[in-house]
Short mmCIF file of C-alpha atoms (C1' of nucleotides) in Angstrom, two decimals:
data_model
loop_
_atom_site.label_atom_id
_atom_site.label_comp_id
_atom_site.label_asym_id
_atom_site.label_seq_id
_atom_site.Cartn_x
_atom_site.Cartn_y
_atom_site.Cartn_z
CA MET A 286 -0.65 0.02 0.08
CA ARG A 287 0.62 3.29 -0.56
CA ALA A 288 3.01 5.19 2.39
CA ILE A 289 2.88 9.09 3.21
CA ALA A 290 4.30 10.23 5.34
CA LEU A 291 4.09 13.73 7.47
CA VAL A 292 7.11 15.16 9.67
CA ASP A 293 5.98 18.33 11.72
CA CYS A 294 7.69 19.98 13.99
CA ASN A 295 6.52 20.49 17.27
CA ASN A 296 5.79 24.27 18.23
CA PHE A 297 8.19 24.76 15.86
CA TYR A 298 9.01 28.63 16.13
CA VAL A 299 9.55 27.74 20.54
CA SER A 300 11.63 24.34 19.84
CA CYS A 301 14.42 26.74 17.98
CA GLU A 302 13.71 28.75 20.86
CA ARG A 303 15.25 26.50 23.71
CA LEU A 304 17.37 24.89 21.53
CA PHE A 305 19.70 27.56 22.50
CA GLN A 306 17.75 28.88 25.76
CA PRO A 307 16.94 25.63 27.79
CA LYS A 308 16.38 27.45 30.43
CA LEU A 309 12.61 28.43 28.80
CA GLU A 310 11.75 23.96 28.77
CA GLY A 311 8.75 23.39 30.39
CA LYS A 312 7.96 27.35 31.13
CA PRO A 313 5.20 28.63 28.66
CA VAL A 314 6.60 31.03 25.86
CA VAL A 315 4.91 32.12 23.05
CA VAL A 316 6.14 33.36 19.38
CA LEU A 317 5.35 37.06 17.94
CA SER A 318 5.09 38.09 14.36
CA ASN A 319 7.04 40.69 12.39
CA ASN A 320 6.11 43.70 14.79
CA ASP A 321 4.73 42.12 17.85
CA GLY A 322 2.15 41.74 16.82
CA CYS A 323 0.73 38.46 16.54
CA VAL A 324 1.03 34.46 18.81
CA VAL A 325 2.03 32.25 15.81
CA SER A 326 4.04 29.96 17.64
CA ARG A 327 3.00 28.32 21.20
CA SER A 328 4.36 25.67 23.54
CA GLN A 329 2.83 23.05 25.06
CA GLU A 330 2.20 24.54 28.60
CA VAL A 331 -0.05 27.78 25.99
CA LYS A 332 -2.04 25.56 24.10
CA ASP A 333 -3.27 24.34 27.57
CA LEU A 334 -3.96 27.37 28.70
CA GLY A 335 -6.42 27.73 25.98
CA ILE A 336 -4.95 30.29 23.64
CA LYS A 337 -5.73 29.97 20.05
CA MET A 338 -3.49 30.24 17.35
CA ALA A 339 -2.62 34.35 15.82
CA VAL A 340 -4.29 36.00 19.28
CA PRO A 341 -3.24 39.70 19.06
CA TRP A 342 -0.30 39.65 21.96
CA PHE A 343 -2.36 43.06 23.13
CA GLN A 344 -4.96 41.59 23.57
CA MET A 345 -3.51 38.54 25.70
CA LYS A 346 -0.98 40.82 27.52
CA ASP A 347 -3.12 40.11 31.19
CA LEU A 348 -3.37 37.23 31.36
CA ALA A 349 0.11 36.32 29.97
CA LYS A 350 1.20 38.52 33.20
CA ARG A 351 -0.68 36.04 35.41
CA HIS A 352 1.23 33.51 33.99
CA GLY A 353 4.58 33.88 33.48
CA ILE A 354 3.99 33.46 29.84
CA ILE A 355 7.42 34.60 27.93
CA ALA A 356 6.50 36.35 24.49
CA LEU A 357 10.06 36.52 22.10
CA SER A 358 9.78 38.53 19.08
CA SER A 359 10.74 36.60 15.43
CA ASN A 360 14.38 35.45 14.84
CA TYR A 361 13.37 34.27 10.69
CA THR A 362 16.86 33.87 10.48
CA LEU A 363 17.31 31.11 13.22
CA TYR A 364 14.73 29.02 12.29
CA ALA A 365 15.35 28.96 8.71
CA ASP A 366 18.83 27.82 9.08
CA ILE A 367 17.39 25.48 12.28
CA SER A 368 14.34 23.64 9.38
CA ASN A 369 17.96 23.56 6.67
CA ARG A 370 18.98 21.65 8.87
CA VAL A 371 16.19 19.60 10.16
CA MET A 372 14.92 19.23 6.69
CA ARG A 373 18.82 17.80 5.53
CA LEU A 374 17.80 14.46 7.88
CA LEU A 375 15.22 13.63 6.75
CA SER A 376 15.92 13.78 2.73
CA GLN A 377 17.83 10.59 3.86
CA CYS A 378 14.91 9.23 5.46
CA SER A 379 13.01 8.54 2.10
CA PRO A 380 13.70 9.05 -1.92
CA ASP A 381 11.24 11.01 -2.25
CA GLN A 382 10.85 14.24 0.53
CA GLU A 383 8.94 17.16 -0.33
CA ILE A 384 8.92 20.27 1.51
CA TYR A 385 5.76 21.51 1.99
CA SER A 386 6.31 24.25 5.33
CA ILE A 387 9.29 25.77 6.86
CA ASP A 388 8.31 22.89 9.56
CA GLU A 389 6.71 20.38 7.61
CA SER A 390 7.43 17.74 5.05
CA PHE A 391 6.15 14.77 3.28
CA LEU A 392 7.99 11.61 2.92
CA ASP A 393 7.17 8.73 0.42
CA LEU A 394 7.73 5.13 2.53
CA THR A 395 6.09 3.84 0.05
CA GLY A 396 7.59 -0.49 0.00
CA MET A 397 10.45 1.14 2.83
CA ASP A 398 8.75 -1.69 5.61
CA GLY A 399 11.26 -4.36 5.61
CA MET A 400 12.19 -5.88 8.70
CA ASN A 401 10.57 -3.26 11.13
CA SER A 402 7.26 -2.02 10.55
CA LEU A 403 6.79 1.93 9.14
CA THR A 404 5.85 2.55 12.91
CA GLU A 405 9.18 2.35 13.98
CA TYR A 406 11.05 3.64 11.02
CA ALA A 407 9.56 5.94 12.02
CA GLN A 408 10.17 6.22 15.70
CA SER A 409 13.97 6.01 14.08
CA ILE A 410 12.96 8.89 12.22
CA ARG A 411 12.11 10.89 15.43
CA SER A 412 15.21 9.81 17.28
CA THR A 413 17.44 11.59 15.52
CA ILE A 414 16.12 14.85 14.50
CA LYS A 415 16.01 14.95 17.74
CA GLN A 416 19.61 13.70 18.48
CA CYS A 417 21.12 15.66 16.10
CA VAL A 418 18.89 18.78 15.26
CA GLY A 419 17.82 18.74 19.23
CA ILE A 420 14.31 19.68 16.94
CA PRO A 421 10.97 17.44 18.76
CA VAL A 422 8.44 16.35 15.95
CA CYS A 423 5.62 14.04 15.62
CA VAL A 424 4.95 11.97 12.21
CA GLY A 425 1.73 10.89 10.68
CA ILE A 426 0.95 8.03 7.73
CA ALA A 427 -1.30 7.37 5.34
CA PRO A 428 -2.30 6.14 1.67
CA SER A 429 -2.62 10.01 1.42
CA LYS A 430 -1.70 13.21 1.97
CA THR A 431 -4.94 14.41 3.55
CA LEU A 432 -5.01 11.40 5.55
CA ALA A 433 -1.39 11.64 6.34
CA LYS A 434 -1.95 15.52 7.76
CA LEU A 435 -4.79 13.80 10.43
CA ALA A 436 -2.25 10.79 10.89
CA ASN A 437 0.38 13.67 12.17
CA HIS A 438 -3.01 15.91 14.26
CA VAL A 439 -3.64 11.93 15.92
CA ALA A 440 0.13 11.62 17.05
CA LYS A 441 0.76 14.86 18.30
CA LYS A 442 -2.58 14.59 20.48
CA GLN A 443 -3.37 11.49 21.10
CA LYS A 444 -0.48 10.54 23.68
CA GLN A 445 -0.73 6.62 23.71
CA TYR A 446 0.56 6.04 20.04
CA HIS A 447 4.23 8.02 21.27
CA SER A 448 3.98 10.76 18.64
CA VAL A 449 4.44 8.18 15.67
CA CYS A 450 0.14 6.82 14.15
CA ASP A 451 -0.25 4.78 11.20
CA PHE A 452 -3.63 4.46 9.85
CA ASN A 453 -2.34 1.94 6.90
CA ALA A 454 -1.71 -0.74 10.31
CA MET A 455 -5.16 -0.01 11.49
CA THR A 456 -8.53 -1.94 10.33
CA ALA A 457 -10.64 0.27 8.67
CA ARG A 458 -13.71 -0.17 11.07
CA VAL A 459 -10.77 0.70 14.18
CA LEU A 460 -10.13 3.67 12.04
CA ASP A 461 -13.29 5.44 10.63
CA ASN A 462 -13.75 4.73 15.19
CA LEU A 463 -10.92 7.49 14.89
CA LEU A 464 -12.23 9.23 12.27
CA ALA A 465 -15.96 9.64 14.07
CA LYS A 466 -14.49 11.17 16.48
CA ILE A 467 -12.17 14.72 14.82
CA GLU A 468 -13.94 17.27 13.77
CA VAL A 469 -14.73 18.24 9.86
CA SER A 470 -12.29 21.20 11.04
CA GLU A 471 -9.01 19.73 11.43
CA VAL A 472 -8.92 19.14 7.23
CA TRP A 473 -6.80 20.39 5.29
CA GLY A 474 -7.78 22.05 2.88
CA VAL A 475 -11.54 22.65 5.25
CA GLY A 476 -11.87 26.13 6.49
CA ARG A 477 -13.21 28.52 8.55
CA ARG A 478 -16.34 29.27 5.55
CA SER A 479 -16.24 25.76 4.43
CA THR A 480 -16.42 24.36 8.01
CA SER A 481 -19.55 26.31 8.96
CA ARG A 482 -21.63 25.22 5.46
CA LEU A 483 -20.34 21.35 5.35
CA GLN A 484 -22.41 21.47 9.64
CA GLY A 485 -25.38 23.05 7.94
CA MET A 486 -25.77 19.43 5.59
CA SER A 487 -25.40 17.52 8.75
CA ILE A 488 -21.62 17.15 8.15
CA GLY A 489 -19.46 17.58 11.71
CA SER A 490 -16.27 14.78 11.43
CA VAL A 491 -13.70 13.55 9.45
CA LEU A 492 -15.97 10.78 8.83
CA ASP A 493 -18.84 12.24 7.64
CA LEU A 494 -16.67 14.42 5.54
CA LYS A 495 -15.07 10.78 3.65
CA ARG A 496 -18.43 9.16 3.33
CA SER A 497 -20.32 11.78 1.98
CA SER A 498 -21.70 11.90 -2.04
CA ALA A 499 -18.33 13.41 -4.19
CA LYS A 500 -21.05 14.47 -6.82
CA ARG A 501 -22.51 16.11 -3.65
CA VAL A 502 -19.94 17.52 -2.45
CA ARG A 503 -19.20 18.75 -5.93
CA ALA A 504 -21.88 20.33 -6.71
CA GLU A 505 -21.60 22.01 -3.93
CA PHE A 506 -17.92 23.53 -3.23
CA GLY A 507 -16.27 22.18 -6.28
CA VAL A 508 -12.97 20.24 -7.21
CA VAL A 509 -10.74 20.84 -4.69
CA MET A 510 -13.85 19.26 -1.61
CA GLU A 511 -14.58 16.57 -3.58
CA ARG A 512 -10.63 15.68 -4.89
CA ILE A 513 -10.21 16.41 -0.84
CA VAL A 514 -13.63 13.42 -0.90
CA ALA A 515 -11.19 11.22 -2.37
CA GLU A 516 -7.74 11.91 -0.34
CA LEU A 517 -10.12 10.64 2.77
CA ASN A 518 -10.91 8.09 0.38
CA GLY A 519 -7.13 6.21 0.58
CA VAL A 520 -7.40 7.42 -2.98
CA ALA A 521 -4.45 9.84 -3.51
CA CYS A 522 -4.90 13.11 -6.04
CA LEU A 523 -1.85 14.47 -4.57
CA GLU A 524 1.51 13.60 -5.38
CA LEU A 525 4.66 14.92 -3.51
CA ASP A 526 5.91 17.74 -5.27
CA ASP A 527 9.65 16.69 -4.54
CA VAL A 528 11.30 20.42 -6.77
CA THR A 529 9.70 23.27 -6.12
CA PRO A 530 8.49 25.19 -8.99
CA PRO A 531 10.05 28.73 -9.31
CA ARG A 532 7.32 31.16 -6.75
CA GLN A 533 4.66 32.78 -9.53
CA GLN A 534 5.35 35.73 -7.64
CA ILE A 535 6.42 37.07 -4.62
CA ILE A 536 5.80 39.92 -2.50
CA CYS A 537 8.03 41.32 0.15
CA SER A 538 5.11 43.92 2.19
CA ARG A 539 5.08 45.22 6.28
CA SER A 540 3.69 47.22 8.77
CA PHE A 541 5.67 49.26 10.56
CA GLY A 542 6.44 50.00 13.51
CA ILE A 543 5.23 53.55 13.85
CA SER A 544 2.30 55.12 11.34
CA VAL A 545 3.82 57.32 9.17
CA SER A 546 2.20 59.78 6.97
CA LEU A 547 5.21 61.49 5.25
CA LEU A 548 5.92 60.45 0.88
CA VAL A 549 9.97 60.32 1.94
CA ASP A 550 9.35 57.85 4.94
CA LEU A 551 7.06 55.45 2.50
CA GLU A 552 10.01 55.97 -0.13
CA GLN A 553 12.22 54.22 2.55
CA ALA A 554 9.91 51.30 3.51
CA VAL A 555 9.35 50.41 -1.25
CA ILE A 556 13.17 50.89 -2.24
CA ALA A 557 13.64 48.35 1.35
CA TYR A 558 10.91 46.10 0.65
CA THR A 559 12.22 46.08 -3.34
CA THR A 560 15.97 45.24 -2.54
CA ARG A 561 14.63 42.35 -0.87
CA ALA A 562 11.71 41.17 -3.41
CA ALA A 563 14.27 40.91 -5.46
CA GLU A 564 16.80 39.56 -3.91
CA LYS A 565 14.57 36.50 -3.57
CA LEU A 566 13.98 37.34 -7.64
CA ARG A 567 17.45 36.30 -8.48
CA SER A 568 17.69 34.02 -5.40
CA GLN A 569 15.19 31.54 -8.30
CA HIS A 570 16.55 33.14 -11.30
CA SER A 571 14.10 34.74 -12.78
CA LEU A 572 12.81 38.04 -14.02
CA ALA A 573 9.59 39.82 -13.50
CA GLY A 574 7.96 42.15 -16.09
CA GLY A 575 5.89 43.94 -13.89
CA ILE A 576 5.11 45.62 -10.41
CA GLN A 577 3.02 46.39 -7.90
CA VAL A 578 3.16 49.23 -5.17
CA TYR A 579 0.58 48.91 -2.50
CA ILE A 580 0.43 51.02 0.52
CA ARG A 581 -2.73 51.48 3.31
CA THR A 582 -3.11 52.99 6.06
CA ASN A 583 -4.92 50.94 9.06
CA PRO A 584 -8.19 49.38 8.73
CA HIS A 585 -8.38 48.28 12.43
CA LYS A 586 -8.75 52.84 12.90
CA ASP A 587 -12.29 52.30 12.13
CA LYS A 588 -12.63 56.34 12.97
CA ALA A 589 -9.06 57.52 11.09
CA PRO A 590 -9.87 58.03 7.68
CA GLN A 591 -9.65 55.28 5.15
CA TYR A 592 -7.05 54.78 1.25
CA GLN A 593 -5.43 51.67 -0.21
CA PRO A 594 -4.12 52.74 -3.41
CA ALA A 595 -2.67 50.09 -5.10
CA MET A 596 -1.01 51.05 -8.68
CA LEU A 597 0.62 47.75 -11.18
CA ILE A 598 4.13 49.27 -13.12
CA PRO A 599 4.40 46.97 -15.97
CA LEU A 600 8.57 47.33 -17.19
CA PHE A 601 9.32 48.02 -20.18
CA GLU A 602 11.40 45.26 -20.62
CA PRO A 603 11.09 41.95 -17.74
CA THR A 604 14.29 42.85 -15.18
CA ASP A 605 16.10 41.74 -12.02
CA ASP A 606 17.90 44.62 -11.40
CA THR A 607 17.19 46.59 -8.02
CA ARG A 608 18.05 49.25 -9.36
CA LEU A 609 15.05 49.42 -12.32
CA LEU A 610 12.00 47.92 -9.64
CA CYS A 611 12.58 50.19 -7.15
CA HIS A 612 12.65 53.51 -9.81
CA ALA A 613 9.24 51.82 -11.22
CA ALA A 614 7.90 51.03 -7.93
CA LEU A 615 8.45 54.80 -6.75
CA SER A 616 6.64 56.16 -9.51
CA GLY A 617 4.11 53.81 -8.74
CA LEU A 618 4.44 55.52 -5.23
CA GLN A 619 4.11 59.17 -6.42
CA GLN A 620 1.19 58.19 -8.25
CA ILE A 621 -1.35 57.10 -5.46
CA TYR A 622 0.15 59.16 -2.47
CA ARG A 623 -1.89 60.71 -1.06
CA SER A 624 -0.69 63.46 2.21
CA GLY A 625 -2.89 63.70 5.10
CA TYR A 626 -2.93 60.10 5.82
CA MET A 627 -1.54 57.95 8.23
CA TYR A 628 -0.04 55.18 6.47
CA GLN A 629 0.78 51.90 8.13
CA LYS A 630 1.39 49.07 5.48
CA ALA A 631 3.60 48.63 2.36
CA GLY A 632 3.84 45.82 -0.37
CA VAL A 633 5.17 45.51 -3.31
CA MET A 634 4.70 42.36 -5.56
CA LEU A 635 6.84 41.28 -8.90
CA THR A 636 4.64 39.49 -11.22
CA GLU A 637 4.56 38.61 -14.25
CA ILE A 638 7.23 36.11 -14.27
CA ILE A 639 9.93 34.65 -16.11
CA ALA A 640 12.81 31.97 -15.95
CA ALA A 641 16.05 34.63 -16.76
CA ALA A 642 17.17 31.41 -19.64
CA ALA A 643 13.63 32.41 -20.69
CA ARG A 644 14.41 36.17 -21.92
CA PRO A 645 13.19 38.28 -24.37
CA ARG A 646 14.90 39.31 -27.39
CA THR A 647 14.36 42.66 -28.02
CA LEU A 648 14.53 45.29 -31.02
CA PHE A 649 16.05 47.46 -28.25
CA GLU A 650 17.95 45.98 -25.98
CA ASP A 651 21.43 46.58 -24.91
CA VAL A 652 23.63 44.11 -24.40
CA ALA A 653 26.10 45.57 -22.62
CA ALA A 654 24.85 47.31 -19.93
CA GLN A 655 22.36 43.87 -18.97
CA GLN A 656 26.07 42.24 -19.13
CA LYS A 657 26.64 45.10 -16.56
CA SER A 658 23.87 45.03 -14.11
CA ALA A 659 24.21 40.92 -14.19
CA ALA A 660 27.47 41.87 -12.65
CA LEU A 661 26.36 44.53 -10.14
CA MET A 662 23.53 42.85 -9.38
CA THR A 663 25.99 39.03 -8.43
CA THR A 664 28.52 41.13 -6.35
CA LEU A 665 25.80 42.76 -4.84
CA ASP A 666 24.24 40.12 -3.61
CA GLN A 667 27.82 38.16 -2.43
CA ILE A 668 28.54 41.23 -0.98
CA ASN A 669 25.57 40.53 1.58
CA ARG A 670 25.75 36.54 1.13
CA ARG A 671 28.79 36.37 3.66
CA MET A 672 29.20 40.57 5.26
CA GLY A 673 25.37 40.65 5.99
CA SER A 674 21.77 41.18 4.77
CA GLY A 675 22.34 44.80 3.83
CA THR A 676 25.91 45.69 3.90
CA LEU A 677 25.38 46.99 0.53
CA GLN A 678 22.07 49.13 0.05
CA LEU A 679 20.61 51.92 -2.49
CA LEU A 680 21.18 55.08 -0.50
CA GLY A 681 17.03 55.56 -0.81
CA GLU A 682 16.56 52.75 1.48
CA GLY A 683 17.47 55.15 4.02
CA VAL A 684 19.69 54.70 7.51
CA ARG A 685 17.42 55.68 10.11
CA LYS A 686 14.57 54.35 9.25
CA SER A 687 12.06 55.57 11.18
CA TRP A 688 9.26 53.60 9.35
CA SER A 689 11.03 50.43 10.56
CA MET A 690 9.42 46.99 12.73
CA ARG A 691 9.47 46.90 16.14
CA ARG A 692 10.88 43.26 17.21
CA GLY A 693 11.04 43.78 21.29
CA ASN A 694 12.41 40.24 22.30
CA MET A 695 14.28 38.87 20.06
CA SER A 696 17.52 36.14 20.73
CA GLN A 697 20.26 35.40 19.08
CA ARG A 698 21.45 34.13 15.57
CA TYR A 699 22.74 31.62 17.05
CA THR A 700 24.14 29.85 14.32
CA THR A 701 24.19 32.21 11.03
CA GLU A 702 26.61 35.44 12.86
CA TRP A 703 29.90 34.42 13.91
CA ASP A 704 29.45 37.50 16.83
CA GLU A 705 26.24 36.49 17.94
CA LEU A 706 26.83 31.96 18.54
CA ALA A 707 25.99 30.98 21.59
CA ALA A 708 28.61 31.42 24.20
CA ALA A 709 28.92 29.51 27.72
CA ARG A 710 28.46 32.23 30.40
"C1'" DT B 11 -0.79 52.66 22.24
"C1'" DC B 12 -0.46 47.60 20.14
"C1'" DT B 13 -4.79 43.19 15.52
"C1'" DG B 14 1.79 39.01 10.83
"C1'" DG B 15 3.23 37.81 6.44
"C1'" DG B 16 3.73 35.33 2.33
"C1'" DG B 17 2.01 31.70 -1.63
"C1'" DT B 18 -0.79 28.96 -4.04
"C1'" DC B 19 -6.08 27.71 -6.97
"C1'" DC B 20 -10.25 28.07 -8.33
"C1'" DT B 21 -14.13 30.09 -9.78
"C1'" DA B 22 -17.06 33.77 -12.40
"C1'" DG B 23 -17.12 36.87 -15.24
"C1'" DG B 24 -15.71 40.26 -18.51
"C1'" DA B 25 -14.09 41.55 -23.30
"C1'" DC B 26 -12.49 39.36 -27.52
"C1'" DC B 27 -12.16 36.76 -31.09
"C1'" DC B 28 -13.79 33.11 -34.97
"C1'" DT C 73 -42.10 37.12 -33.15
"C1'" DC C 74 -37.47 36.39 -34.26
"C1'" DT C 75 -30.58 37.55 -32.77
"C1'" DG C 76 -25.03 31.52 -32.31
"C1'" DG C 77 -21.60 28.41 -29.97
"C1'" DG C 78 -17.49 28.36 -29.36
"C1'" DG C 79 -13.41 29.02 -27.40
"C1'" DT C 80 -9.56 31.94 -25.05
"C1'" DC C 81 -7.16 35.37 -22.19
"C1'" DC C 82 -7.22 38.12 -18.56
"C1'" DT C 83 -8.51 39.86 -13.54
"C1'" DA C 84 -10.91 39.81 -9.43
"C1'" DG C 85 -11.91 38.45 -5.33
"C1'" DG C 86 -12.78 34.81 -2.60
"C1'" DA C 87 -10.62 30.07 -0.07
"C1'" DC C 88 -7.28 28.26 2.14
"C1'" DC C 89 -2.63 27.33 3.86
"C1'" DC C 90 1.10 27.74 7.23
#
DNA sequence: TCTGGGGTCCTAGGACCC
DNA sequence: TCTGGGGTCCTAGGACCC
């Protein structure tokens, strides 16, 4: 039988922080989103207090004080590096791996149950990762990705499985009894809207959805939900994507630490974000044919005047040159900017992305200029990679950066910066 | 005071073509 | 009285994920 495993790190960001600050072990800890806005990772102690994902931090400050919850700003440099280490180990556990997110990976384990059961194999994967990187993970195994997700959910929630749950090792009856006790909202791809509509159709549990009529589901919800039902019945519709395709759009946007109203501040932010987006574009060897720029007032302040314009600037020809992209983004910003508003966020989106190798030839192309641009961008990226991001930047990004985000309590970048390494005290 | 950021896929509807 | 049928492309918006 097909055996797809989903390996998922437990409370990933909190677990990364605990690696280098063992004093956080056993304490209630949360990691906050950019600008220390919302809770994005919770330790088990915090989950047990009933605190939900994505709760705004300011709403739970009182509760946090009462229970001594420790809140850390997010340290994505650290998390990305730890993730890479986990993923590299997992790649050795199966010939077929899909890295699904920063803390999750699918593995195809079909036919790998030789001498031992897959449960034992999954346990050995767990202990390898714990021993080599220090991150705790759970493993779910099933004949489809959607079921593997659910098996992982069971492995996490029900202690008797000891962090590994293999649906393939169960009889159909046992599995259905299990699925009958899980709410339909836990299914991968069933969000808030679909949950309430399904409940209106008396489909409340995973088993209800599994047994529902494919035709009816197709008519009511479309092809996506129809596939989910098939996957719940053990028919794999979603294959493992082992090569990540290049992004079709690249977004860089951020809320400001404080609201800004001046064009000059917005210009700095837009240059900074375009610079980041262009770096991502070059790292996947692509060119962008257009760039969209947008700015936004704070939608939560309903008494303040609201304004959220956007503008797409087509480029004369596809490019990956930070200077050309910034020039286009700034011209868009200048057209949509109005004074008198308090802006809370800005962003840019690169669109019409093509492979650099597929650059279209034009009558007007200036090959010498293209070569100079490529050499400059390569040098820029090399210096910033070696000396640290932002070592070399466009002057227009500014130095003072009054708009930059709040990060009140960030840990060191223990594994990627020489002067921030963990040290014995 | 304080509410994340970055993606994907699907669908519907309009414009346009022959 | 009576006004085709089928296809493509693009865009905006919805829903969802982590």
